[in-house]
XYZ file of N, CA, C and O in Angstrom:
832
model
N 30.405 -16.340 -9.210
C 31.348 -16.791 -8.232
C 30.701 -17.417 -7.044
O 31.273 -18.327 -6.448
N 29.516 -16.996 -6.596
C 28.900 -17.522 -5.460
C 28.495 -18.904 -5.678
O 28.478 -19.728 -4.732
N 28.058 -19.259 -6.917
C 27.714 -20.658 -7.205
C 29.026 -21.593 -7.116
O 28.938 -22.676 -6.542
N 30.036 -21.163 -7.722
C 31.297 -21.821 -7.684
C 31.745 -22.121 -6.262
O 31.996 -23.290 -5.902
N 31.683 -21.112 -5.365
C 32.239 -21.342 -4.044
C 31.111 -22.071 -3.195
O 31.336 -22.800 -2.175
N 29.843 -21.872 -3.548
C 28.756 -22.520 -2.793
C 28.887 -24.033 -2.994
O 28.723 -24.831 -2.115
N 29.177 -24.514 -4.250
C 29.351 -25.894 -4.563
C 30.564 -26.476 -3.768
O 30.483 -27.564 -3.175
N 31.680 -25.643 -3.619
C 32.772 -26.099 -2.892
C 32.487 -26.261 -1.409
O 32.827 -27.207 -0.763
N 31.607 -25.371 -0.855
C 31.199 -25.452 0.448
C 30.364 -26.717 0.736
O 30.592 -27.380 1.857
N 29.570 -27.102 -0.151
C 28.737 -28.264 0.004
C 29.598 -29.457 -0.164
O 29.441 -30.565 0.569
N 30.572 -29.475 -1.015
C 31.414 -30.633 -1.197
C 32.368 -30.800 -0.117
O 32.877 -31.985 0.159
N 32.620 -29.799 0.720
C 33.604 -29.940 1.868
C 32.890 -30.886 2.890
O 33.582 -31.473 3.771
N 31.502 -31.010 2.806
C 30.842 -31.876 3.804
C 30.904 -33.355 3.316
O 30.554 -34.244 4.046
N 31.378 -33.566 2.139
C 31.551 -34.976 1.550
C 31.195 -35.017 0.062
O 30.688 -34.043 -0.446
N 31.619 -36.061 -0.553
C 31.399 -36.185 -2.003
C 29.834 -36.026 -2.359
O 29.050 -36.598 -1.617
N 29.603 -35.440 -3.468
C 28.123 -35.281 -3.929
C 28.158 -35.479 -5.474
O 29.217 -35.251 -6.072
N 26.953 -35.748 -6.038
C 26.769 -35.648 -7.431
C 25.945 -34.469 -7.853
O 25.392 -33.761 -6.952
N 25.869 -34.186 -9.136
C 25.294 -32.965 -9.555
C 23.967 -32.536 -9.062
O 23.723 -31.448 -8.465
N 22.916 -33.416 -9.301
C 21.629 -33.070 -8.895
C 21.476 -32.997 -7.401
O 20.689 -32.227 -6.808
N 22.310 -33.738 -6.647
C 22.310 -33.706 -5.231
C 22.816 -32.293 -4.742
O 22.264 -31.671 -3.834
N 23.893 -31.749 -5.377
C 24.330 -30.442 -5.154
C 23.327 -29.386 -5.367
O 23.199 -28.473 -4.657
N 22.704 -29.560 -6.518
C 21.624 -28.593 -6.792
C 20.514 -28.526 -5.721
O 20.136 -27.467 -5.302
N 20.017 -29.674 -5.338
C 19.026 -29.799 -4.264
C 19.466 -29.142 -3.011
O 18.715 -28.422 -2.310
N 20.698 -29.433 -2.565
C 21.194 -28.837 -1.317
C 21.467 -27.404 -1.395
O 21.202 -26.614 -0.418
N 21.922 -26.929 -2.544
C 22.193 -25.490 -2.749
C 20.837 -24.777 -2.637
O 20.743 -23.702 -1.835
N 19.809 -25.250 -3.283
C 18.474 -24.541 -3.253
C 17.863 -24.701 -1.864
O 17.133 -23.833 -1.415
N 18.050 -25.808 -1.143
C 17.515 -25.889 0.199
C 18.237 -24.952 1.144
O 17.530 -24.361 1.991
N 19.498 -24.752 0.961
C 20.246 -23.867 1.834
C 19.780 -22.455 1.606
O 19.816 -21.590 2.506
N 19.502 -22.038 0.396
C 19.098 -20.666 0.018
C 17.534 -20.468 -0.139
O 17.166 -19.385 -0.618
N 16.772 -21.473 0.185
C 15.346 -21.350 0.029
C 14.918 -21.183 -1.408
O 13.893 -20.572 -1.690
N 15.628 -21.735 -2.333
C 15.318 -21.651 -3.793
C 15.188 -20.183 -4.314
O 14.562 -19.884 -5.272
N 15.930 -19.297 -3.546
C 15.926 -17.868 -4.002
C 16.645 -17.734 -5.260
O 16.276 -16.949 -6.143
N 17.699 -18.521 -5.534
C 18.469 -18.500 -6.697
C 18.588 -19.872 -7.260
O 19.464 -20.654 -7.050
N 17.516 -20.246 -8.007
C 17.413 -21.673 -8.503
C 18.478 -21.946 -9.556
O 18.937 -21.128 -10.254
N 18.973 -23.219 -9.437
C 19.955 -23.732 -10.379
C 19.357 -24.802 -11.204
O 18.374 -25.438 -10.838
N 19.928 -24.989 -12.488
C 19.585 -26.235 -13.223
C 20.813 -27.116 -13.236
O 21.890 -26.743 -12.937
N 20.541 -28.402 -13.513
C 21.601 -29.428 -13.436
C 22.679 -29.095 -14.424
O 23.838 -29.251 -14.044
N 22.369 -28.570 -15.566
C 23.413 -28.246 -16.610
C 24.330 -27.167 -16.013
O 25.514 -27.294 -16.170
N 23.752 -26.164 -15.285
C 24.618 -25.080 -14.721
C 25.491 -25.698 -13.605
O 26.691 -25.342 -13.615
N 25.043 -26.642 -12.842
C 25.807 -27.291 -11.885
C 27.041 -28.108 -12.398
O 28.186 -27.904 -12.021
N 26.719 -28.849 -13.448
C 27.708 -29.664 -14.047
C 28.731 -28.838 -14.817
O 29.982 -29.177 -14.829
N 28.256 -27.763 -15.433
C 29.224 -26.819 -16.068
C 30.154 -26.253 -15.092
O 31.430 -26.203 -15.288
N 29.650 -25.772 -13.907
C 30.537 -25.294 -12.801
C 31.515 -26.326 -12.288
O 32.643 -26.072 -12.042
N 31.031 -27.611 -12.170
C 31.848 -28.680 -11.649
C 33.004 -28.963 -12.680
O 34.097 -29.200 -12.169
N 32.694 -28.871 -13.953
C 33.657 -29.053 -14.949
C 34.805 -27.970 -14.803
O 35.994 -28.313 -14.965
N 34.400 -26.772 -14.537
C 35.502 -25.653 -14.395
C 36.221 -25.854 -13.083
O 37.394 -25.610 -13.083
N 35.535 -26.302 -12.043
C 36.273 -26.589 -10.827
C 37.194 -27.666 -11.027
O 38.384 -27.615 -10.497
N 36.873 -28.666 -11.713
C 37.778 -29.862 -11.937
C 38.988 -29.392 -12.855
O 40.032 -29.731 -12.595
N 38.672 -28.586 -13.894
C 39.704 -27.969 -14.668
C 40.762 -27.217 -13.863
O 42.043 -27.270 -14.058
N 40.217 -26.530 -12.846
C 41.117 -25.620 -11.993
C 41.750 -26.453 -10.899
O 42.532 -25.840 -10.025
N 41.427 -27.765 -10.855
C 42.128 -28.556 -9.838
C 41.475 -28.414 -8.388
O 42.069 -28.759 -7.394
N 40.264 -27.872 -8.330
C 39.663 -27.667 -7.031
C 38.705 -28.819 -6.623
O 38.428 -28.955 -5.452
N 38.226 -29.662 -7.615
C 37.472 -30.831 -7.380
C 37.973 -31.967 -8.229
O 38.713 -31.633 -9.270
N 37.706 -33.166 -7.906
C 38.043 -34.315 -8.604
C 36.816 -35.266 -8.725
O 36.016 -35.225 -7.799
N 36.692 -36.034 -9.732
C 35.745 -37.042 -9.878
C 36.080 -38.175 -8.877
O 37.222 -38.717 -8.978
N 35.172 -38.544 -7.990
C 35.503 -39.592 -7.009
C 34.890 -40.909 -7.528
O 34.858 -41.131 -8.734
N 34.337 -41.660 -6.669
C 33.787 -42.983 -7.081
C 32.366 -42.782 -7.529
O 31.846 -41.581 -7.675
N 31.516 -43.812 -7.738
C 30.191 -43.740 -8.043
C 29.371 -44.291 -6.867
O 29.829 -45.047 -6.051
N 28.120 -43.757 -6.724
C 27.201 -44.285 -5.685
C 26.538 -45.505 -6.131
O 26.814 -46.074 -7.310
N 25.581 -46.004 -5.336
C 24.938 -47.283 -5.663
C 24.083 -47.150 -6.967
O 23.810 -48.106 -7.552
N 23.649 -45.908 -7.207
C 22.807 -45.676 -8.385
C 23.621 -45.401 -9.723
O 23.013 -45.062 -10.692
N 24.982 -45.367 -9.529
C 25.765 -45.010 -10.758
C 26.009 -43.584 -10.862
O 26.548 -43.207 -11.969
N 25.692 -42.741 -9.971
C 25.929 -41.295 -10.120
C 27.455 -41.043 -9.818
O 28.007 -41.573 -8.895
N 28.059 -40.251 -10.720
C 29.461 -39.816 -10.517
C 29.590 -38.866 -9.389
O 28.935 -37.787 -9.390
N 30.341 -39.120 -8.398
C 30.557 -38.296 -7.236
C 31.762 -37.359 -7.468
O 32.724 -37.754 -8.058
N 31.671 -36.185 -6.916
C 32.741 -35.151 -6.900
C 33.145 -34.892 -5.594
O 32.385 -34.876 -4.641
N 34.447 -34.687 -5.403
C 35.099 -34.531 -4.098
C 36.008 -33.291 -4.159
O 36.634 -32.975 -5.257
N 36.036 -32.535 -3.093
C 36.852 -31.294 -3.078
C 38.333 -31.781 -2.875
O 38.649 -32.672 -2.146
N 39.237 -30.921 -3.401
C 40.645 -31.232 -3.233
C 41.245 -30.318 -2.166
O 40.558 -29.439 -1.678
N 42.515 -30.481 -1.780
C 43.196 -29.605 -0.832
C 43.197 -28.245 -1.447
O 42.924 -27.188 -0.696
N 43.488 -28.043 -2.741
C 43.474 -26.741 -3.356
C 42.037 -26.071 -3.252
O 41.947 -24.895 -3.101
N 41.024 -26.934 -3.377
C 39.665 -26.426 -3.295
C 39.330 -25.961 -1.865
O 38.671 -24.903 -1.715
N 39.885 -26.620 -0.893
C 39.689 -26.102 0.557
C 40.342 -24.844 0.787
O 39.837 -23.989 1.450
N 41.566 -24.691 0.259
C 42.297 -23.319 0.339
C 41.471 -22.290 -0.355
O 41.328 -21.198 0.219
N 40.920 -22.552 -1.505
C 40.085 -21.610 -2.214
C 38.872 -21.237 -1.371
O 38.501 -20.076 -1.328
N 38.260 -22.216 -0.818
C 37.063 -21.989 -0.024
C 37.341 -21.185 1.182
O 36.559 -20.294 1.530
N 38.500 -21.419 1.868
C 38.796 -20.701 3.055
C 39.086 -19.196 2.754
O 38.715 -18.310 3.432
N 39.786 -19.024 1.606
C 40.040 -17.606 1.118
C 38.692 -16.878 0.854
O 38.655 -15.750 1.149
N 37.790 -17.610 0.201
C 36.469 -16.978 -0.011
C 35.785 -16.598 1.225
O 35.168 -15.521 1.353
N 35.809 -17.427 2.221
C 35.106 -17.177 3.517
C 35.773 -15.959 4.176
O 35.114 -15.130 4.816
N 37.094 -15.895 4.005
C 37.872 -14.827 4.809
C 37.958 -13.556 4.055
O 38.357 -12.530 4.730
N 37.660 -13.470 2.758
C 37.834 -12.222 2.036
C 36.443 -11.567 1.917
O 35.417 -12.085 1.528
N 36.413 -10.286 2.313
C 35.112 -9.507 2.143
C 34.689 -9.472 0.689
O 35.449 -9.492 -0.260
N 33.358 -9.491 0.562
C 32.695 -9.409 -0.799
C 33.102 -7.977 -1.405
O 32.807 -7.003 -0.759
N 33.559 -8.013 -2.568
C 34.017 -6.716 -3.223
C 32.838 -5.921 -3.636
O 31.955 -6.380 -4.439
N 32.759 -4.612 -3.142
C 31.651 -3.792 -3.567
C 32.141 -2.580 -4.399
O 31.393 -1.671 -4.752
N 33.468 -2.593 -4.822
C 33.975 -1.581 -5.659
C 33.433 -1.629 -7.073
O 33.366 -0.574 -7.766
N 33.007 -2.754 -7.512
C 32.324 -2.910 -8.902
C 30.972 -3.538 -8.667
O 30.814 -4.756 -8.900
N 29.980 -2.754 -8.179
C 28.668 -3.313 -7.943
C 27.988 -3.829 -9.208
O 28.243 -3.327 -10.312
N 27.254 -4.996 -9.070
C 26.499 -5.403 -10.194
C 25.501 -4.445 -10.679
O 24.981 -3.602 -9.990
N 25.184 -4.560 -11.945
C 24.159 -3.610 -12.603
C 22.849 -3.799 -11.910
O 22.399 -5.013 -11.779
N 22.157 -2.745 -11.623
C 20.841 -2.861 -10.995
C 19.828 -2.226 -12.009
O 19.754 -1.125 -12.406
N 18.913 -3.121 -12.420
C 17.984 -2.793 -13.476
C 17.061 -1.569 -13.073
O 16.801 -0.746 -13.895
N 16.632 -1.532 -11.809
C 15.812 -0.393 -11.382
C 16.526 0.965 -11.431
O 16.016 1.875 -11.927
N 17.788 0.917 -10.914
C 18.556 2.141 -11.010
C 18.764 2.633 -12.489
O 18.707 3.800 -12.761
N 19.102 1.676 -13.318
C 19.276 1.988 -14.717
C 17.971 2.540 -15.358
O 17.939 3.512 -16.098
N 16.849 1.925 -14.994
C 15.546 2.347 -15.561
C 15.314 3.776 -15.201
O 14.871 4.578 -16.044
N 15.413 4.092 -13.875
C 15.162 5.456 -13.383
C 16.081 6.455 -14.031
O 15.708 7.593 -14.391
N 17.352 6.091 -14.108
C 18.388 6.942 -14.703
C 17.958 7.305 -16.195
O 18.086 8.427 -16.629
N 17.593 6.254 -16.947
C 17.177 6.445 -18.336
C 15.797 7.251 -18.465
O 15.585 7.874 -19.463
N 14.981 7.110 -17.442
C 13.606 7.723 -17.569
C 13.766 9.231 -17.322
O 12.837 9.960 -17.697
N 14.838 9.709 -16.557
C 14.993 11.151 -16.375
C 15.102 11.873 -17.646
O 15.983 11.672 -18.419
N 14.199 12.770 -17.861
C 14.083 13.589 -19.039
C 13.642 12.853 -20.325
O 13.646 13.488 -21.406
N 13.262 11.565 -20.258
C 12.877 10.820 -21.400
C 11.500 11.401 -21.843
O 10.592 11.563 -20.981
N 11.275 11.747 -23.086
C 9.946 12.309 -23.506
C 8.805 11.299 -23.365
O 8.917 10.085 -23.701
N 7.716 11.826 -22.834
C 6.482 10.984 -22.646
C 6.556 9.909 -21.539
O 5.716 9.052 -21.513
N 7.578 10.071 -20.619
C 7.652 9.160 -19.591
C 7.256 9.814 -18.237
O 7.838 10.858 -17.912
N 6.321 9.210 -17.529
C 5.973 9.687 -16.200
C 6.892 9.005 -15.140
O 6.548 7.938 -14.630
N 7.948 9.770 -14.716
C 8.903 9.150 -13.760
C 8.192 8.878 -12.445
O 8.491 7.835 -11.844
N 7.326 9.712 -11.978
C 6.690 9.464 -10.707
C 5.763 8.203 -10.717
O 5.668 7.465 -9.787
N 5.135 7.997 -11.915
C 4.318 6.865 -12.101
C 5.166 5.531 -11.924
O 4.822 4.543 -11.398
N 6.357 5.608 -12.577
C 7.333 4.471 -12.454
C 7.686 4.183 -11.044
O 7.666 3.029 -10.551
N 7.952 5.254 -10.295
C 8.406 5.133 -8.968
C 7.257 4.535 -8.069
O 7.522 3.666 -7.301
N 6.062 5.018 -8.303
C 4.902 4.547 -7.448
C 4.660 3.052 -7.781
O 4.364 2.385 -6.872
N 4.650 2.707 -8.998
C 4.398 1.272 -9.392
C 5.522 0.404 -8.782
O 5.204 -0.660 -8.277
N 6.685 0.863 -8.812
C 7.887 -0.034 -8.340
C 7.702 -0.129 -6.758
O 7.899 -1.134 -6.169
N 7.360 1.049 -6.134
C 7.218 0.992 -4.667
C 6.111 0.029 -4.273
O 6.256 -0.697 -3.293
N 5.018 0.008 -4.975
C 3.940 -0.890 -4.688
C 4.465 -2.367 -4.786
O 4.114 -3.207 -3.926
N 5.165 -2.655 -5.841
C 5.722 -3.997 -6.065
C 6.774 -4.335 -4.948
O 6.721 -5.430 -4.333
N 7.574 -3.407 -4.610
C 8.644 -3.620 -3.487
C 8.014 -3.893 -2.153
O 8.437 -4.713 -1.495
N 7.068 -3.053 -1.815
C 6.378 -3.306 -0.501
C 5.673 -4.547 -0.447
O 5.663 -5.232 0.595
N 4.982 -4.959 -1.541
C 4.314 -6.233 -1.553
C 5.368 -7.446 -1.437
O 5.069 -8.354 -0.577
N 6.507 -7.313 -2.022
C 7.547 -8.338 -1.858
C 7.981 -8.413 -0.434
O 8.232 -9.439 0.176
N 8.160 -7.244 0.148
C 8.654 -7.120 1.524
C 7.671 -7.777 2.461
O 8.060 -8.528 3.397
N 6.420 -7.546 2.234
C 5.337 -8.166 3.042
C 5.368 -9.705 2.851
O 5.162 -10.464 3.844
N 5.555 -10.186 1.646
C 5.620 -11.593 1.407
C 6.804 -12.188 2.188
O 6.776 -13.317 2.716
N 8.014 -11.577 2.073
C 9.140 -12.100 2.734
C 8.959 -12.103 4.251
O 9.325 -13.017 4.919
N 8.263 -11.050 4.805
C 8.014 -10.957 6.174
C 7.092 -12.107 6.650
O 7.264 -12.729 7.718
N 6.097 -12.473 5.886
C 5.252 -13.636 6.145
C 6.031 -14.918 6.144
O 5.824 -15.813 7.093
N 6.914 -15.140 5.197
C 7.723 -16.284 5.171
C 8.645 -16.362 6.363
O 8.842 -17.391 6.941
N 9.168 -15.176 6.826
C 9.994 -15.179 8.000
C 9.195 -15.598 9.271
O 9.735 -16.329 10.075
N 7.941 -15.104 9.349
C 7.116 -15.444 10.486
C 6.891 -16.915 10.465
O 6.795 -17.616 11.547
N 6.662 -17.573 9.350
C 6.395 -18.965 9.208
C 7.655 -19.750 9.718
O 7.622 -20.741 10.350
N 8.875 -19.239 9.218
C 10.116 -19.932 9.569
C 10.379 -19.836 11.049
O 10.986 -20.769 11.607
N 9.936 -18.784 11.702
C 10.261 -18.577 13.092
C 9.213 -19.146 14.044
O 9.269 -19.222 15.201
N 8.031 -19.697 13.376
C 7.025 -20.324 14.161
C 7.593 -21.497 14.990
O 7.140 -21.802 16.130
N 8.455 -22.222 14.389
C 9.284 -23.241 15.111
C 10.731 -22.844 15.090
O 11.217 -22.290 14.120
N 11.396 -23.295 16.103
C 12.831 -22.970 16.228
C 13.477 -23.679 15.099
O 13.309 -24.895 14.862
N 14.375 -23.043 14.240
C 15.054 -23.746 13.173
C 15.759 -24.932 13.652
O 16.488 -24.932 14.655
N 15.417 -26.053 12.961
C 15.883 -27.370 13.444
C 17.265 -27.762 12.880
O 17.874 -28.631 13.427
N 17.686 -27.176 11.748
C 18.951 -27.630 11.180
C 19.643 -26.468 10.441
O 19.115 -25.298 10.350
N 20.806 -26.692 9.985
C 21.582 -25.607 9.304
C 20.974 -25.114 8.094
O 21.063 -23.879 7.747
N 20.190 -25.929 7.315
C 19.500 -25.443 6.139
C 18.450 -24.410 6.510
O 18.275 -23.416 5.828
N 17.722 -24.642 7.586
C 16.607 -23.733 7.993
C 17.267 -22.373 8.481
O 16.753 -21.300 8.189
N 18.370 -22.499 9.178
C 19.018 -21.282 9.673
C 19.561 -20.488 8.512
O 19.459 -19.235 8.435
N 20.194 -21.232 7.534
C 20.683 -20.540 6.326
C 19.630 -19.839 5.567
O 19.756 -18.712 5.095
N 18.480 -20.495 5.423
C 17.317 -19.867 4.613
C 16.849 -18.678 5.412
O 16.461 -17.659 4.748
N 16.779 -18.691 6.671
C 16.360 -17.575 7.433
C 17.237 -16.408 7.240
O 16.840 -15.241 7.103
N 18.602 -16.596 7.214
C 19.553 -15.510 6.949
C 19.315 -14.929 5.542
O 19.266 -13.619 5.405
N 19.133 -15.733 4.566
C 18.893 -15.209 3.211
C 17.560 -14.437 3.188
O 17.483 -13.367 2.582
N 16.558 -14.977 3.774
C 15.215 -14.296 3.883
C 15.335 -12.922 4.521
O 14.765 -11.940 3.997
N 16.064 -12.841 5.619
C 16.196 -11.567 6.291
C 16.981 -10.544 5.376
O 16.646 -9.361 5.415
N 17.970 -11.057 4.635
C 18.707 -10.154 3.719
C 17.696 -9.579 2.655
O 17.851 -8.471 2.312
N 16.811 -10.394 2.192
C 15.833 -9.946 1.198
C 14.923 -8.945 1.795
O 14.500 -7.976 1.111
N 14.594 -9.076 3.093
C 13.677 -8.129 3.691
C 14.342 -6.841 3.850
O 13.828 -5.670 3.521
N 15.637 -6.800 4.368
C 16.464 -5.615 4.457
C 16.681 -4.845 3.141
O 16.645 -3.658 3.036
N 16.874 -5.711 2.128
C 17.141 -5.090 0.850
C 15.806 -4.448 0.282
O 15.917 -3.406 -0.270
N 14.663 -5.067 0.519
C 13.422 -4.485 0.083
C 13.169 -3.177 0.804
O 12.688 -2.203 0.288
N 13.367 -3.180 2.193
C 13.243 -1.956 2.965
C 14.103 -0.862 2.434
O 13.641 0.331 2.257
N 15.280 -1.124 2.140
C 16.297 -0.123 1.557
C 15.746 0.436 0.214
O 15.902 1.607 0.025
N 15.210 -0.379 -0.579
C 14.825 -0.041 -1.906
C 13.604 0.887 -1.729
O 13.515 1.833 -2.450
N 12.640 0.500 -0.839
C 11.417 1.371 -0.587
C 11.956 2.749 -0.140
O 11.345 3.786 -0.570
N 12.931 2.876 0.791
C 13.360 4.135 1.271
C 14.048 4.946 0.132
O 13.887 6.133 0.022
N 14.831 4.283 -0.706
C 15.474 4.886 -1.879
C 14.399 5.438 -2.808
O 14.550 6.611 -3.311
N 13.310 4.706 -3.050
C 12.268 5.206 -3.969
C 11.619 6.481 -3.348
O 11.296 7.390 -4.080
N 11.367 6.412 -1.979
C 10.831 7.640 -1.391
C 11.776 8.836 -1.685
O 11.353 9.991 -1.913
N 13.076 8.596 -1.503
C 14.012 9.658 -1.660
C 13.966 10.162 -3.125
O 14.099 11.383 -3.329
N 13.886 9.233 -4.112
C 13.892 9.676 -5.474
C 12.627 10.535 -5.797
O 12.738 11.540 -6.449
N 11.490 10.185 -5.206
C 10.352 10.921 -5.367
C 10.411 12.335 -4.742
O 10.013 13.348 -5.336
N 11.046 12.346 -3.529
C 11.228 13.679 -2.847
C 12.119 14.559 -3.711
O 11.874 15.785 -3.861
N 13.141 13.998 -4.351
C 14.127 14.765 -5.126
C 13.375 15.319 -6.327
O 13.546 16.485 -6.743
N 12.506 14.541 -6.956
C 11.738 15.036 -8.140
C 10.871 16.252 -7.737
O 10.767 17.232 -8.474
N 10.215 16.117 -6.555
C 9.333 17.186 -6.073
C 10.197 18.493 -5.903
O 9.773 19.588 -6.303
N 11.426 18.330 -5.282
C 12.303 19.530 -4.948
C 12.696 20.103 -6.351
O 12.728 21.344 -6.490
N 13.082 19.372 -7.280
C 13.522 19.762 -8.617
C 12.397 20.537 -9.294
O 12.602 21.488 -9.963
N 11.124 19.960 -9.227
C 9.975 20.574 -9.855
C 9.690 21.931 -9.247
O 9.364 22.885 -9.954
N 9.768 21.993 -7.892
C 9.640 23.314 -7.252
C 10.627 24.323 -7.575
O 10.311 25.517 -7.765
N 11.898 23.870 -7.698
C 12.901 24.835 -8.086
C 12.732 25.281 -9.453
O 12.943 26.532 -9.753
N 12.348 24.384 -10.318
C 12.064 24.818 -11.743
C 11.003 25.831 -11.804
O 10.989 26.752 -12.630
N 9.889 25.677 -10.950
C 8.754 26.577 -11.063
C 9.052 27.909 -10.523
O 8.421 28.947 -10.917
N 10.085 28.081 -9.692
C 10.389 29.463 -9.106
C 11.387 30.151 -9.987
O 11.718 31.259 -9.697
N 12.017 29.507 -10.941
C 13.047 30.174 -11.799
C 12.251 31.074 -12.794
O 11.332 30.665 -13.377
N 12.850 32.318 -13.000
C 12.174 33.231 -13.958
C 12.321 32.655 -15.328
O 13.355 32.048 -15.638
N 11.336 32.930 -16.121
C 11.412 32.461 -17.559
C 12.436 33.379 -18.252
O 12.557 34.529 -18.035
N 13.164 32.799 -19.219
C 14.095 33.582 -19.928
C 13.370 34.606 -20.831
O 12.307 34.383 -21.331
N 13.998 35.852 -21.006
C 13.469 36.826 -21.841
C 13.380 36.360 -23.242
O 14.289 35.776 -23.807
N 12.266 36.801 -23.899
C 12.092 36.362 -25.296
C 12.409 37.609 -26.108
O 12.082 38.805 -25.827
N 13.025 37.469 -27.317
C 13.398 38.558 -28.192
C 12.283 38.667 -29.275
O 11.786 37.746 -29.824
N 11.905 39.902 -29.558
C 10.861 40.129 -30.620
C 11.350 39.517 -31.915
O 12.537 39.539 -32.213
N 10.402 38.813 -32.578
C 10.780 38.206 -33.825
C 11.259 39.218 -34.844
O 10.761 40.325 -34.971
N 12.257 38.877 -35.574
C 12.809 39.768 -36.675
C 13.798 40.753 -36.147
O 14.424 41.491 -36.987
N 14.048 40.929 -34.876
C 15.124 41.815 -34.420
C 16.402 41.012 -34.186
O 16.358 40.104 -33.422
N 17.555 41.484 -34.741
C 18.764 40.765 -34.547
C 19.186 40.860 -33.132
O 18.923 41.857 -32.346
N 19.889 39.803 -32.674
C 20.426 39.739 -31.288
C 21.446 40.813 -31.048
O 22.283 41.134 -31.968
N 21.622 41.343 -29.898
C 22.712 42.210 -29.464
C 22.391 43.668 -29.789
O 23.211 44.491 -29.483
N 21.302 44.064 -30.449
C 21.062 45.451 -30.811
C 19.725 45.864 -30.053
O 18.717 45.184 -30.216
N 19.844 46.917 -29.208
C 18.679 47.335 -28.461
C 17.733 48.098 -29.389
O 18.147 48.741 -30.326
N 16.460 48.054 -28.990
C 15.498 48.846 -29.768
C 15.798 50.324 -29.683
O 16.404 50.791 -28.769
N 15.329 51.092 -30.686
C 15.689 52.565 -30.833
C 15.231 53.329 -29.669
O 15.848 54.218 -29.133
N 14.026 52.851 -29.036
C 13.439 53.710 -28.008
C 14.213 53.533 -26.711
O 14.050 54.293 -25.742
N 15.117 52.530 -26.567
C 15.880 52.294 -25.396
C 17.302 52.778 -25.625
O 18.120 52.607 -24.692
N 17.611 53.422 -26.697
C 18.994 53.903 -27.005
C 19.312 55.090 -26.178
O 18.401 55.702 -25.495
N 20.551 55.486 -26.137
C 21.064 56.644 -25.324
C 20.427 57.894 -25.954
O 20.543 58.087 -27.177
N 19.861 58.774 -25.155
C 19.256 60.011 -25.749
C 20.383 60.879 -26.308
O 21.423 61.011 -25.691
N 20.061 61.612 -27.348
C 21.011 62.524 -27.948
C 21.055 63.815 -27.144
O 20.040 64.288 -26.704
N 22.225 64.414 -27.071
C 22.383 65.681 -26.380
C 22.361 66.804 -27.420
O 23.165 66.817 -28.380
N 21.453 67.632 -27.196
C 21.325 68.752 -28.229
C 22.167 70.028 -27.770
O 22.015 70.383 -26.606
N 22.910 70.538 -28.689
C 23.630 71.716 -28.381
C 23.128 73.020 -28.898
O 22.137 73.025 -29.649
């Protein structure tokens, strides 16, 4: 849905053709979520089907231009004004991996966490360097400001993931310590049926 509405937002600035929309979308988001031309034109086709865009004129090079309709502007305004729904979060591969690794035979869960933490921290450092480069000069246009916002979201997301991984490792340590302090279950001598006490532990007979 973000691609659909992202294209509408770009078209509100004026008619565009497919590859132009792709270039502007990637410029605005710093190529964080790259698009291909086929994906753009497929989305434009659906928007046209839904009456949110129409094919406009052609430019000097013969590119078919698309323009937003009044219904498209209403759709875009509703998107801007409606909070992003978090009640059905997208599937997260890392969370699924750790959930499946718990109790899996032959899997070192702490090794998985440590490897992921190393990767996450490195990504966070890379994003921070990119942010420093972006701030070296005052952002000159809306695309640079938009890219800075996306970049900072990636930094915050990586920081949160690193903290969550620390929490996961701490929980594993606590569970291991708790398991180590639990008494081992009593074992029953082989060959003795359950529920019957050995003769030497039976009630002593009273002699009269």
